[in-house]
Coordinates of C-alpha atoms in Angstrom, one line a residue:
Chain A
M1464 CA 0.0 0.0 0.0
S1465 CA 1.2 3.5 -0.8
L1466 CA 0.1 6.8 0.6
S1467 CA -2.6 8.4 -1.7
L1468 CA -3.1 12.0 -2.3
A1469 CA -6.6 11.7 -0.8
Q1470 CA -5.0 10.4 2.5
A1471 CA -2.5 13.2 2.4
R1472 CA -5.2 15.8 2.0
T1473 CA -7.1 14.3 5.0
I1474 CA -3.9 14.4 7.1
I1475 CA -3.2 18.0 6.2
D1476 CA -6.8 19.2 6.8
A1477 CA -7.0 17.6 10.2
A1478 CA -3.5 18.7 11.2
L1479 CA -4.2 22.3 10.3
A1480 CA -7.6 22.2 12.0
Q1481 CA -5.9 21.0 15.1
G1482 CA -3.4 23.8 14.8
R1483 CA -6.2 26.4 14.6
A1484 CA -8.0 24.8 17.5
E1485 CA -4.9 25.1 19.6
G1486 CA -4.1 28.6 18.5
A1487 CA -0.8 27.5 17.0
Q1488 CA 1.5 29.8 15.1
P1489 CA 1.2 29.5 11.3
L1490 CA 2.3 26.1 10.3
A1491 CA 4.0 24.5 7.3
I1492 CA 3.1 20.8 6.7
V1493 CA 4.7 18.4 4.3
I1494 CA 3.5 14.8 3.5
L1495 CA 6.1 12.5 2.0
D1496 CA 5.7 9.0 0.6
A1497 CA 7.8 6.0 1.7
G1498 CA 10.5 7.0 -0.7
A1499 CA 10.6 10.5 0.8
H1500 CA 9.1 12.2 -2.3
P1501 CA 6.5 14.9 -1.7
V1502 CA 2.8 14.0 -2.0
A1503 CA 1.3 17.3 -0.7
M1504 CA 2.3 20.3 1.2
M1505 CA 0.7 23.5 2.5
R1506 CA 2.1 26.6 4.2
E1507 CA -0.3 28.8 6.2
D1508 CA -0.3 32.5 5.7
G1509 CA 2.3 34.2 7.9
A1510 CA 4.6 31.2 8.3
S1511 CA 8.2 32.3 8.0
L1512 CA 10.3 31.2 5.1
F1513 CA 12.2 28.3 6.5
R1514 CA 9.1 26.6 7.9
F1515 CA 8.6 24.6 4.7
D1516 CA 12.2 23.4 4.6
I1517 CA 12.1 22.5 8.3
A1518 CA 8.9 20.6 7.9
K1519 CA 10.4 18.7 5.0
A1520 CA 13.6 17.9 6.9
K1521 CA 11.5 16.5 9.8
A1522 CA 9.6 14.2 7.6
A1523 CA 12.6 13.1 5.5
G1524 CA 14.7 12.7 8.6
A1525 CA 12.1 10.4 10.2
L1526 CA 12.0 8.3 7.1
G1527 CA 15.8 8.4 6.6
M1528 CA 16.6 7.2 10.1
G1529 CA 13.5 5.1 10.6
A1530 CA 12.2 6.9 13.8
D1531 CA 10.1 9.9 14.7
T1532 CA 12.1 13.0 15.1
R1533 CA 11.1 13.2 18.8
I1534 CA 13.1 10.0 19.3
L1535 CA 15.9 11.2 17.1
A1536 CA 16.2 14.5 19.0
T1537 CA 16.6 12.6 22.2
R1538 CA 19.3 10.4 20.7
A1539 CA 21.0 13.5 19.3
A1540 CA 21.1 15.1 22.7
A1541 CA 23.2 12.1 23.9
N1542 CA 25.3 11.9 20.7
P1543 CA 25.4 15.4 19.1
V1544 CA 28.5 14.9 17.1
F1545 CA 27.1 12.0 15.1
F1546 CA 23.7 13.5 14.5
Q1547 CA 25.1 16.9 13.4
S1548 CA 27.3 15.0 11.0
I1549 CA 24.3 13.2 9.6
A1550 CA 22.4 16.5 9.3
A1551 CA 25.3 17.9 7.3
A1552 CA 25.8 14.7 5.1
T1553 CA 22.1 14.4 4.2
G1554 CA 20.9 18.0 4.4
R1555 CA 17.6 16.5 5.4
L1556 CA 17.4 16.1 9.1
A1557 CA 15.7 18.5 11.5
L1558 CA 16.1 17.4 15.1
S1559 CA 12.9 18.5 16.8
P1560 CA 9.5 16.8 17.4
G1561 CA 7.1 17.1 14.5
G1562 CA 8.4 14.5 12.1
V1563 CA 6.2 11.4 12.4
L1564 CA 6.3 8.1 10.4
I1565 CA 2.9 7.1 8.9
R1566 CA 2.0 3.4 9.0
D1567 CA -0.5 1.4 7.2
A1568 CA -3.3 0.6 9.7
D1569 CA -3.4 -3.1 10.0
G1570 CA -5.7 -4.1 12.8
A1571 CA -3.7 -5.0 15.9
A1572 CA -0.4 -5.5 14.1
R1573 CA 1.9 -2.6 13.4
G1574 CA 1.7 -1.8 9.7
A1575 CA 4.4 -0.9 7.2
V1576 CA 5.8 2.6 6.9
I1577 CA 4.0 4.3 3.9
G1578 CA 5.3 7.8 4.4
A1579 CA 5.8 10.6 7.0
V1580 CA 4.4 13.9 8.1
G1581 CA 6.6 16.9 8.9
I1582 CA 5.2 20.0 10.6
S1583 CA 7.0 23.2 11.6
G1584 CA 5.8 26.6 12.9
D1585 CA 5.0 26.3 16.6
T1586 CA 6.8 24.4 19.4
G1587 CA 8.0 20.9 18.5
D1588 CA 5.3 19.5 20.9
C1589 CA 2.5 21.4 19.2
D1590 CA 3.8 20.5 15.7
E1591 CA 3.9 16.8 16.7
A1592 CA 0.4 16.9 18.2
C1593 CA -1.0 18.3 14.9
A1594 CA 0.8 15.6 13.0
L1595 CA -0.7 12.9 15.2
A1596 CA -4.2 14.4 14.8
G1597 CA -3.8 14.3 11.1
I1598 CA -2.7 10.7 10.9
R1599 CA -5.5 9.6 13.2
A1600 CA -8.0 11.4 11.1
A1601 CA -6.9 9.4 8.1
G1602 CA -7.4 6.1 9.9
L1603 CA -3.7 5.4 9.7
S1604 CA -1.2 4.5 12.5
H1605 CA 2.1 6.0 13.5
G1606 CA 5.3 5.3 15.4
D1607 CA 8.9 4.6 14.9
M1608 CA 10.3 1.4 13.5
Q1609 CA 11.3 -1.5 15.7
Chain B
M640 CA -1.4 41.8 -1.7
S641 CA 0.1 38.4 -1.4
L642 CA -1.2 35.0 -2.4
S643 CA -3.1 33.3 0.4
L644 CA -3.2 29.6 1.1
A645 CA -7.0 29.7 0.6
Q646 CA -6.4 31.1 -3.0
A647 CA -3.7 28.4 -3.6
R648 CA -6.1 25.7 -2.5
T649 CA -8.8 27.0 -4.9
I650 CA -6.3 27.1 -7.8
I651 CA -5.1 23.5 -7.1
D652 CA -8.6 22.1 -6.7
A653 CA -9.8 23.7 -10.0
A654 CA -6.7 22.8 -11.9
L655 CA -6.9 19.2 -10.8
A656 CA -10.7 19.1 -11.6
Q657 CA -9.8 20.4 -15.1
G658 CA -7.2 17.7 -15.5
R659 CA -9.7 15.0 -14.5
A660 CA -12.3 16.5 -16.9
E661 CA -9.8 16.3 -19.8
G662 CA -8.6 12.8 -18.9
A663 CA -5.1 14.2 -18.3
Q664 CA -2.2 12.0 -17.1
P665 CA -1.6 12.3 -13.4
L666 CA -0.4 15.8 -12.6
A667 CA 1.9 17.5 -10.1
I668 CA 0.9 21.1 -9.3
V669 CA 3.0 23.7 -7.4
I670 CA 1.9 27.2 -6.2
L671 CA 4.7 29.6 -5.4
D672 CA 4.4 33.1 -3.9
A673 CA 6.0 36.2 -5.4
G674 CA 9.3 35.3 -3.7
A675 CA 9.2 31.8 -5.3
H676 CA 8.6 30.1 -2.0
P677 CA 6.1 27.2 -2.0
V678 CA 2.5 27.9 -0.7
A679 CA 1.0 24.6 -1.6
M680 CA 1.6 21.6 -3.8
M681 CA 0.0 18.3 -4.6
R682 CA 1.0 15.3 -6.7
E683 CA -1.7 13.0 -8.0
D684 CA -1.4 9.2 -7.5
G685 CA 0.7 7.7 -10.3
A686 CA 2.6 10.8 -11.4
S687 CA 6.2 9.9 -12.1
L688 CA 8.9 11.1 -9.7
F689 CA 10.2 14.2 -11.6
R690 CA 6.8 15.7 -12.1
F691 CA 7.0 17.7 -8.8
D692 CA 10.5 19.1 -9.7
I693 CA 9.4 20.0 -13.2
A694 CA 6.2 21.7 -12.0
K695 CA 8.3 23.7 -9.5
A696 CA 10.8 24.6 -12.1
K697 CA 8.0 25.8 -14.4
A698 CA 6.6 28.1 -11.7
A699 CA 10.0 29.3 -10.5
G700 CA 11.2 29.9 -14.0
A701 CA 8.1 32.0 -14.8
L702 CA 8.8 34.1 -11.8
G703 CA 12.5 34.1 -12.3
M704 CA 12.3 35.4 -15.9
G705 CA 9.1 37.4 -15.5
A706 CA 7.1 35.5 -18.2
D707 CA 5.0 32.4 -18.6
T708 CA 7.0 29.3 -19.6
R709 CA 5.1 29.2 -23.0
I710 CA 6.8 32.5 -23.9
L711 CA 10.1 31.4 -22.4
A712 CA 10.1 28.2 -24.4
T713 CA 9.5 30.1 -27.6
R714 CA 12.4 32.5 -26.8
A715 CA 14.6 29.6 -25.9
A716 CA 14.0 27.9 -29.2
A717 CA 15.4 31.0 -30.8
N718 CA 18.3 31.4 -28.4
P719 CA 18.9 28.0 -26.9
V720 CA 22.5 28.7 -25.7
F721 CA 21.4 31.5 -23.4
F722 CA 18.4 29.8 -22.0
Q723 CA 20.3 26.6 -21.4
S724 CA 23.0 28.5 -19.5
I725 CA 20.2 30.1 -17.4
A726 CA 18.7 26.6 -16.7
A727 CA 22.1 25.4 -15.6
A728 CA 23.0 28.4 -13.5
T729 CA 19.7 28.5 -11.7
G730 CA 18.6 24.8 -11.8
R731 CA 15.0 26.2 -11.7
L732 CA 13.8 26.7 -15.2
A733 CA 11.7 24.2 -17.1
L734 CA 11.1 25.3 -20.7
S735 CA 7.6 24.0 -21.6
P736 CA 4.2 25.5 -21.2
G737 CA 2.5 25.1 -17.8
G738 CA 4.3 27.7 -15.7
V739 CA 1.9 30.7 -15.4
L740 CA 2.3 34.0 -13.5
I741 CA -0.5 34.8 -11.1
R742 CA -1.7 38.4 -11.0
D743 CA -3.8 40.3 -8.6
A744 CA -7.1 41.0 -10.3
D745 CA -7.5 44.7 -10.4
G746 CA -10.5 45.6 -12.5
A747 CA -9.5 46.7 -16.0
A748 CA -5.8 47.3 -15.1
R749 CA -3.2 44.6 -15.1
G750 CA -2.4 43.6 -11.5
A751 CA 0.9 42.9 -9.8
V752 CA 2.5 39.5 -9.9
I753 CA 1.6 37.7 -6.6
G754 CA 2.9 34.2 -7.5
A755 CA 3.0 31.5 -10.1
V756 CA 1.4 28.1 -10.9
G757 CA 3.5 25.2 -12.3
I758 CA 1.9 22.0 -13.6
S759 CA 3.6 18.9 -15.1
G760 CA 2.3 15.5 -16.1
D761 CA 0.6 15.7 -19.4
T762 CA 1.5 17.8 -22.5
G763 CA 2.6 21.3 -22.0
D764 CA -0.6 22.6 -23.6
C765 CA -2.8 20.5 -21.2
D766 CA -0.7 21.4 -18.2
E767 CA -1.1 25.1 -19.0
A768 CA -4.8 24.8 -19.6
C769 CA -5.2 23.3 -16.2
A770 CA -3.2 26.2 -14.7
L771 CA -5.3 28.8 -16.4
A772 CA -8.5 27.1 -15.2
G773 CA -7.2 27.2 -11.6
I774 CA -6.3 30.9 -11.7
R775 CA -9.6 31.8 -13.2
A776 CA -11.4 29.8 -10.5
A777 CA -9.7 31.9 -7.9
G778 CA -10.8 35.1 -9.5
L779 CA -7.3 36.1 -10.3
S780 CA -5.6 37.1 -13.5
H781 CA -2.6 35.9 -15.3
G782 CA -0.1 36.7 -18.0
D783 CA 3.5 37.6 -18.5
M784 CA 5.1 40.9 -17.4
Q785 CA 5.4 43.7 -19.8
Chain C
M201 CA 6.1 -5.7 -4.3
S202 CA 9.5 -4.0 -3.9
L203 CA 12.8 -4.8 -5.5
S204 CA 14.9 -7.0 -3.2
L205 CA 18.7 -7.0 -2.9
A206 CA 18.6 -10.6 -4.1
Q207 CA 16.9 -9.5 -7.3
A208 CA 19.3 -6.6 -7.7
R209 CA 22.3 -9.0 -7.4
T210 CA 20.8 -11.3 -10.0
I211 CA 20.3 -8.4 -12.4
I212 CA 23.9 -7.1 -11.9
D213 CA 25.5 -10.5 -12.3
A214 CA 23.6 -11.2 -15.5
A215 CA 24.2 -7.8 -16.9
L216 CA 27.9 -7.9 -16.2
A217 CA 28.1 -11.4 -17.7
Q218 CA 26.4 -10.1 -20.8
G219 CA 28.9 -7.3 -21.0
R220 CA 31.8 -9.7 -20.7
A221 CA 30.3 -12.0 -23.4
E222 CA 30.0 -9.0 -25.8
G223 CA 33.4 -7.7 -25.1
A224 CA 32.0 -4.5 -23.8
Q225 CA 34.0 -1.7 -22.3
P226 CA 34.1 -1.7 -18.5
L227 CA 30.6 -0.9 -17.2
A228 CA 29.1 0.8 -14.2
I229 CA 25.7 -0.5 -13.2
V230 CA 23.2 0.9 -10.8
I231 CA 19.9 -0.6 -9.5
L232 CA 17.4 1.8 -8.0
D233 CA 14.1 1.0 -6.2
A234 CA 10.8 2.6 -7.2
G235 CA 11.6 5.7 -5.1
A236 CA 15.0 6.1 -7.0
H237 CA 17.0 5.1 -4.0
P238 CA 20.1 2.8 -4.6
V239 CA 19.7 -0.9 -3.9
A240 CA 23.0 -2.0 -5.4
M241 CA 25.7 -0.8 -7.7
M242 CA 29.0 -2.0 -9.1
R243 CA 31.7 -0.5 -11.2
E244 CA 34.0 -2.7 -13.2
D245 CA 37.8 -2.2 -13.1
G246 CA 38.9 0.4 -15.6
A247 CA 35.5 2.2 -15.9
S248 CA 36.1 5.9 -16.1
L249 CA 35.0 8.1 -13.2
F250 CA 31.8 9.5 -14.5
R251 CA 30.4 6.1 -15.4
F252 CA 28.7 5.6 -12.0
D253 CA 27.1 9.0 -12.1
I254 CA 25.9 8.5 -15.7
A255 CA 24.5 5.1 -14.9
K256 CA 22.7 6.5 -11.9
A257 CA 21.3 9.4 -14.0
K258 CA 20.0 6.9 -16.6
A259 CA 18.1 4.9 -13.9
A260 CA 16.8 7.9 -12.1
G261 CA 15.8 9.6 -15.3
A262 CA 13.8 6.6 -16.4
L263 CA 12.0 6.6 -13.1
G264 CA 11.6 10.3 -12.9
M265 CA 10.0 10.6 -16.4
G266 CA 8.3 7.2 -16.5
A267 CA 10.0 5.9 -19.6
D268 CA 13.2 4.1 -20.6
T269 CA 16.0 6.5 -21.6
R270 CA 16.0 5.2 -25.2
I271 CA 12.5 6.7 -25.5
L272 CA 13.5 9.8 -23.6
A273 CA 16.5 10.3 -25.8
T274 CA 14.3 10.2 -28.9
R275 CA 11.9 12.7 -27.4
A276 CA 14.8 14.9 -26.4
A277 CA 16.1 15.0 -30.0
A278 CA 12.8 16.5 -31.0
N279 CA 12.6 18.9 -28.1
P280 CA 16.1 19.5 -26.9
V281 CA 15.4 22.8 -25.1
F282 CA 12.8 21.2 -22.7
F283 CA 14.9 18.1 -22.0
Q284 CA 18.0 20.1 -21.3
S285 CA 16.2 22.2 -18.9
I286 CA 14.9 19.1 -17.1
A287 CA 18.4 17.7 -16.9
A288 CA 19.5 21.0 -15.3
A289 CA 16.6 21.2 -13.0
T290 CA 16.9 17.7 -11.7
G291 CA 20.6 16.9 -12.2
R292 CA 19.4 13.3 -12.7
L293 CA 18.8 12.7 -16.3
A294 CA 21.2 11.1 -18.8
L295 CA 19.8 11.1 -22.3
S296 CA 21.1 7.8 -23.8
P297 CA 19.8 4.2 -23.9
G298 CA 20.7 2.1 -20.9
G299 CA 18.2 3.3 -18.3
V300 CA 15.4 0.7 -18.2
L301 CA 12.4 0.5 -15.9
I302 CA 12.0 -2.7 -14.0
R303 CA 8.5 -4.1 -13.7
D304 CA 7.0 -6.7 -11.5
A305 CA 6.4 -9.8 -13.7
D306 CA 2.7 -10.4 -13.6
G307 CA 1.8 -13.1 -16.1
A308 CA 0.4 -11.6 -19.3
A309 CA -0.4 -8.2 -17.7
R310 CA 2.1 -5.4 -17.5
G311 CA 3.3 -5.2 -13.9
A312 CA 4.0 -2.2 -11.7
V313 CA 7.3 -0.3 -11.8
I314 CA 9.4 -1.5 -8.9
G315 CA 12.7 0.1 -9.9
A316 CA 15.2 0.8 -12.7
V317 CA 18.5 -0.3 -14.0
G318 CA 21.1 2.1 -15.3
I319 CA 24.3 1.1 -17.2
S320 CA 27.1 3.2 -18.6
G321 CA 30.4 2.3 -20.1
D322 CA 30.0 1.1 -23.7
T323 CA 27.6 2.4 -26.4
G324 CA 24.0 3.1 -25.3
D325 CA 22.8 0.1 -27.3
C326 CA 25.2 -2.2 -25.6
D327 CA 24.5 -0.7 -22.2
E328 CA 20.8 -1.3 -22.8
A329 CA 21.3 -4.8 -24.0
C330 CA 23.1 -5.7 -20.8
A331 CA 20.3 -4.1 -18.7
L332 CA 17.7 -6.1 -20.5
A333 CA 19.7 -9.3 -20.0
G334 CA 19.9 -8.6 -16.3
I335 CA 16.1 -8.0 -15.9
R336 CA 15.3 -11.1 -17.9
A337 CA 17.6 -13.2 -15.7
A338 CA 15.7 -12.0 -12.6
G339 CA 12.4 -13.2 -14.1
L340 CA 11.1 -9.6 -14.2
S341 CA 9.7 -7.5 -17.0
H342 CA 10.6 -4.1 -18.4
G343 CA 9.4 -1.3 -20.5
D344 CA 8.1 2.3 -20.3
M345 CA 4.9 3.4 -18.7
Q346 CA 1.7 3.8 -20.8
Chain D
M694 CA 47.7 -1.3 -6.5
S695 CA 44.0 -0.3 -6.6
L696 CA 41.0 -1.9 -5.1
S697 CA 39.3 -4.3 -7.6
L698 CA 35.6 -5.0 -8.0
A699 CA 36.4 -8.6 -7.1
Q700 CA 37.9 -7.5 -3.8
A701 CA 35.0 -5.2 -3.1
R702 CA 32.6 -8.0 -3.7
T703 CA 34.5 -10.2 -1.3
I704 CA 34.4 -7.5 1.3
I705 CA 30.7 -6.9 0.9
D706 CA 29.8 -10.6 1.0
A707 CA 31.8 -11.2 4.1
A708 CA 30.6 -8.1 5.9
L709 CA 26.9 -8.9 5.2
A710 CA 27.5 -12.5 6.3
Q711 CA 29.0 -11.2 9.5
G712 CA 25.9 -8.9 10.0
R713 CA 23.5 -11.8 9.5
A714 CA 25.5 -14.0 11.9
E715 CA 25.3 -11.3 14.5
G716 CA 21.6 -10.6 13.9
A717 CA 22.4 -7.0 12.9
Q718 CA 19.7 -4.6 11.7
P719 CA 19.6 -4.3 7.9
L720 CA 22.8 -2.8 6.7
A721 CA 24.0 -0.5 3.9
I722 CA 27.6 -1.0 2.8
V723 CA 29.7 1.1 0.5
I724 CA 33.2 0.4 -0.9
L725 CA 35.1 3.4 -2.2
D726 CA 38.5 3.4 -4.0
A727 CA 41.4 5.6 -2.9
G728 CA 39.9 8.6 -4.8
A729 CA 36.6 8.2 -2.8
H730 CA 34.7 7.0 -5.9
P731 CA 32.3 4.1 -5.5
V732 CA 33.4 0.6 -6.5
A733 CA 30.4 -1.3 -5.1
M734 CA 27.5 -0.8 -2.7
M735 CA 24.5 -2.8 -1.5
R736 CA 21.6 -2.0 0.8
E737 CA 19.8 -4.9 2.6
D738 CA 16.1 -5.1 2.4
G739 CA 14.5 -3.0 5.1
A740 CA 17.4 -0.6 5.7
S741 CA 16.1 2.9 6.2
L742 CA 16.7 5.6 3.5
F743 CA 19.6 7.4 5.0
R744 CA 21.7 4.3 5.6
F745 CA 23.3 4.4 2.2
D746 CA 24.2 8.1 2.6
I747 CA 25.6 7.5 6.1
A748 CA 27.6 4.5 5.0
K749 CA 29.1 6.6 2.1
A750 CA 29.9 9.5 4.5
K751 CA 31.7 7.1 6.8
A752 CA 33.8 5.7 4.0
A753 CA 34.4 9.1 2.4
G754 CA 35.1 10.7 5.8
A755 CA 37.8 8.1 6.7
L756 CA 39.5 8.7 3.3
G757 CA 39.0 12.4 3.6
M758 CA 40.6 12.8 7.0
G759 CA 43.0 9.8 6.7
A760 CA 41.7 7.9 9.7
D761 CA 38.9 5.4 10.6
T762 CA 35.7 7.1 11.8
R763 CA 36.1 5.5 15.2
I764 CA 39.2 7.7 15.7
L765 CA 37.6 10.7 14.1
A766 CA 34.5 10.4 16.3
T767 CA 36.8 10.4 19.4
R768 CA 38.7 13.5 18.1
A769 CA 35.4 15.2 17.3
A770 CA 34.1 14.7 20.8
A771 CA 37.1 16.6 22.0
N772 CA 36.9 19.3 19.3
P773 CA 33.3 19.4 18.1
V774 CA 33.4 22.8 16.5
F775 CA 36.1 22.0 14.1
F776 CA 34.7 18.6 13.1
Q777 CA 31.2 20.0 12.6
S778 CA 32.6 22.7 10.4
I779 CA 34.3 19.9 8.3
A780 CA 31.1 18.0 8.2
A781 CA 29.3 21.0 6.9
A782 CA 32.0 22.1 4.5
T783 CA 32.4 18.7 2.9
G784 CA 29.0 17.1 3.4
R785 CA 30.8 13.8 3.5
L786 CA 31.8 13.0 7.1
A787 CA 29.7 10.7 9.4
L788 CA 31.2 10.7 12.9
S789 CA 30.5 7.2 14.1
P790 CA 32.5 3.9 13.9
G791 CA 32.0 1.9 10.7
G792 CA 34.2 3.8 8.3
V793 CA 37.4 1.8 7.9
L794 CA 40.4 2.5 5.6
I795 CA 41.5 -0.5 3.4
R796 CA 45.2 -1.1 3.1
D797 CA 47.1 -3.2 0.7
A798 CA 48.4 -6.2 2.6
D799 CA 52.1 -6.1 2.4
G800 CA 53.6 -8.7 4.7
A801 CA 54.8 -7.2 7.9
A802 CA 54.8 -3.6 6.7
R803 CA 51.8 -1.4 6.7
G804 CA 50.5 -1.1 3.2
A805 CA 49.1 1.9 1.2
V806 CA 45.5 3.0 1.5
I807 CA 43.6 1.7 -1.5
G808 CA 40.1 2.5 -0.4
A809 CA 37.6 2.4 2.4
V810 CA 34.5 0.5 3.6
G811 CA 31.5 2.3 5.1
I812 CA 28.7 0.5 6.9
S813 CA 25.5 1.8 8.5
G814 CA 22.4 0.2 10.0
D815 CA 23.2 -1.2 13.4
T816 CA 25.3 0.3 16.2
G817 CA 28.6 1.9 15.2
D818 CA 30.5 -1.0 16.9
C819 CA 28.5 -3.6 15.0
D820 CA 28.9 -1.7 11.7
E821 CA 32.6 -1.6 12.3
A822 CA 32.9 -5.2 13.2
C823 CA 31.2 -6.2 9.9
A824 CA 33.6 -3.9 8.0
L825 CA 36.7 -5.5 9.6
A826 CA 35.3 -9.0 8.8
G827 CA 35.0 -8.0 5.2
I828 CA 38.5 -6.6 4.9
R829 CA 40.0 -9.6 6.5
A830 CA 38.1 -11.9 4.2
A831 CA 39.6 -10.2 1.2
G832 CA 43.1 -10.7 2.6
L833 CA 43.7 -7.0 3.0
S834 CA 44.7 -4.9 6.1
H835 CA 43.2 -1.9 7.7
G836 CA 43.8 0.9 10.1
D837 CA 44.3 4.7 10.1
M838 CA 47.1 6.6 8.5
Q839 CA 50.2 7.5 10.5

């Protein structure tokens, strides 16, 4: 199964609705497929210029390292030299919560990774909460690889 | 006036509806603001991998050179060496119809450029027709700079 | 279905065997998955330095445009300005035969694209013949999208 | 003497066998020649997307700085600002064990550097152990420059 544009739209709409409900700063949101290619993206009015690149680097970093950026940021705090070198080598790793792997919902079992959401604009915690709201709205699951 | 996300959504929805009505190949569509920064983008299921990059290079090229890519492609046919050097120097110029400047509608007068649409997936003619349908649906005008 | 490393090894071994049987110049061969990410690559002793990059650009170009590079090269001869601008915008398009889409073998029906082979080193015709021999050896099918 | 494709294949096969024997996570492995150009690379099924780039940056970093990445990571912990600037300036330095210089075996004497192995996928220690197993299987030696 691959992530469809219809699913990506649902994720974006629900994530932005969550942001508005929480009074978040203007957000940029990027949906990538499993190969880290863009499916859809939107930038709210007033979001500063780097927000799109940061959102993309959160989503690509989660896919590239196989874990949500919340987990990667924790690992990076314990091993900054390695993670900074990876950020430089790939140019696609933003070490803050808000990059979340999207998994195929598969009943009780953990599904395969079919893409990732990246959000930037507010705090990492708020960005991530919006991403999770989006994934849930699409009936998909999330979480890092095991 | 700057291009809003709401306007970008309207353009995308109408452009994709036009593509479906014409039986177009799967399309990628990119909306950039006047600073050539992305506002929104979507890639239809089944579009090949470069379609997003080409759509972006059409929109950025139109803004970068101040003319729709249909006009730029005609100029390039007459002066290929110059336009190829620009494509190489910028990496953001796709010389085929489908990159269209978006102008603020301002009654009878020609409005200011507030962004650009880029579409790739079908023929350049079809891509451009979808872009124009999108701009019209948003109540905006289009056309190259003078 | 996604392209496995075992399949990629089979393709490479058969392609290189074909090259040796034909007395080809030293070859570089790259196997990409459907998202244009490398699965395996080998460069024969004596292949010049650009061969790897050219092989990769053939495979990525086939995936990016949805057609074998033999077809893309023919189209480019008729519309050089557009294809040169795409090569510059993507940095991943080599316009010579030897980039071939790999399809899931699915009985009589045409299967989904699961990756691409790119080969560079000898003539485009020879490079492509080696790619086709490799795909056949893996029991997979090939050909451009429709 | 330069590293041959036959030697690179032996290194890869033995390194991957070691990984499987140790129950390692899926690995990406890159073999570069003395000029930091790829000779061969393979990515095991299930390895996340950045693994190839990280493996390449380990191998290129070892060659670029003239020492195994285990040593470079230790130096970087003591002088992070310098090493981060090198990582940013080159984009080809991953500061974790698993990048190992390959030396021409020359009896008792230390041989010349003829290439490097880079592995990523499991812990740095495991990645490095697989690299060393590969180099030994090819009858070559290893170690940083003096």
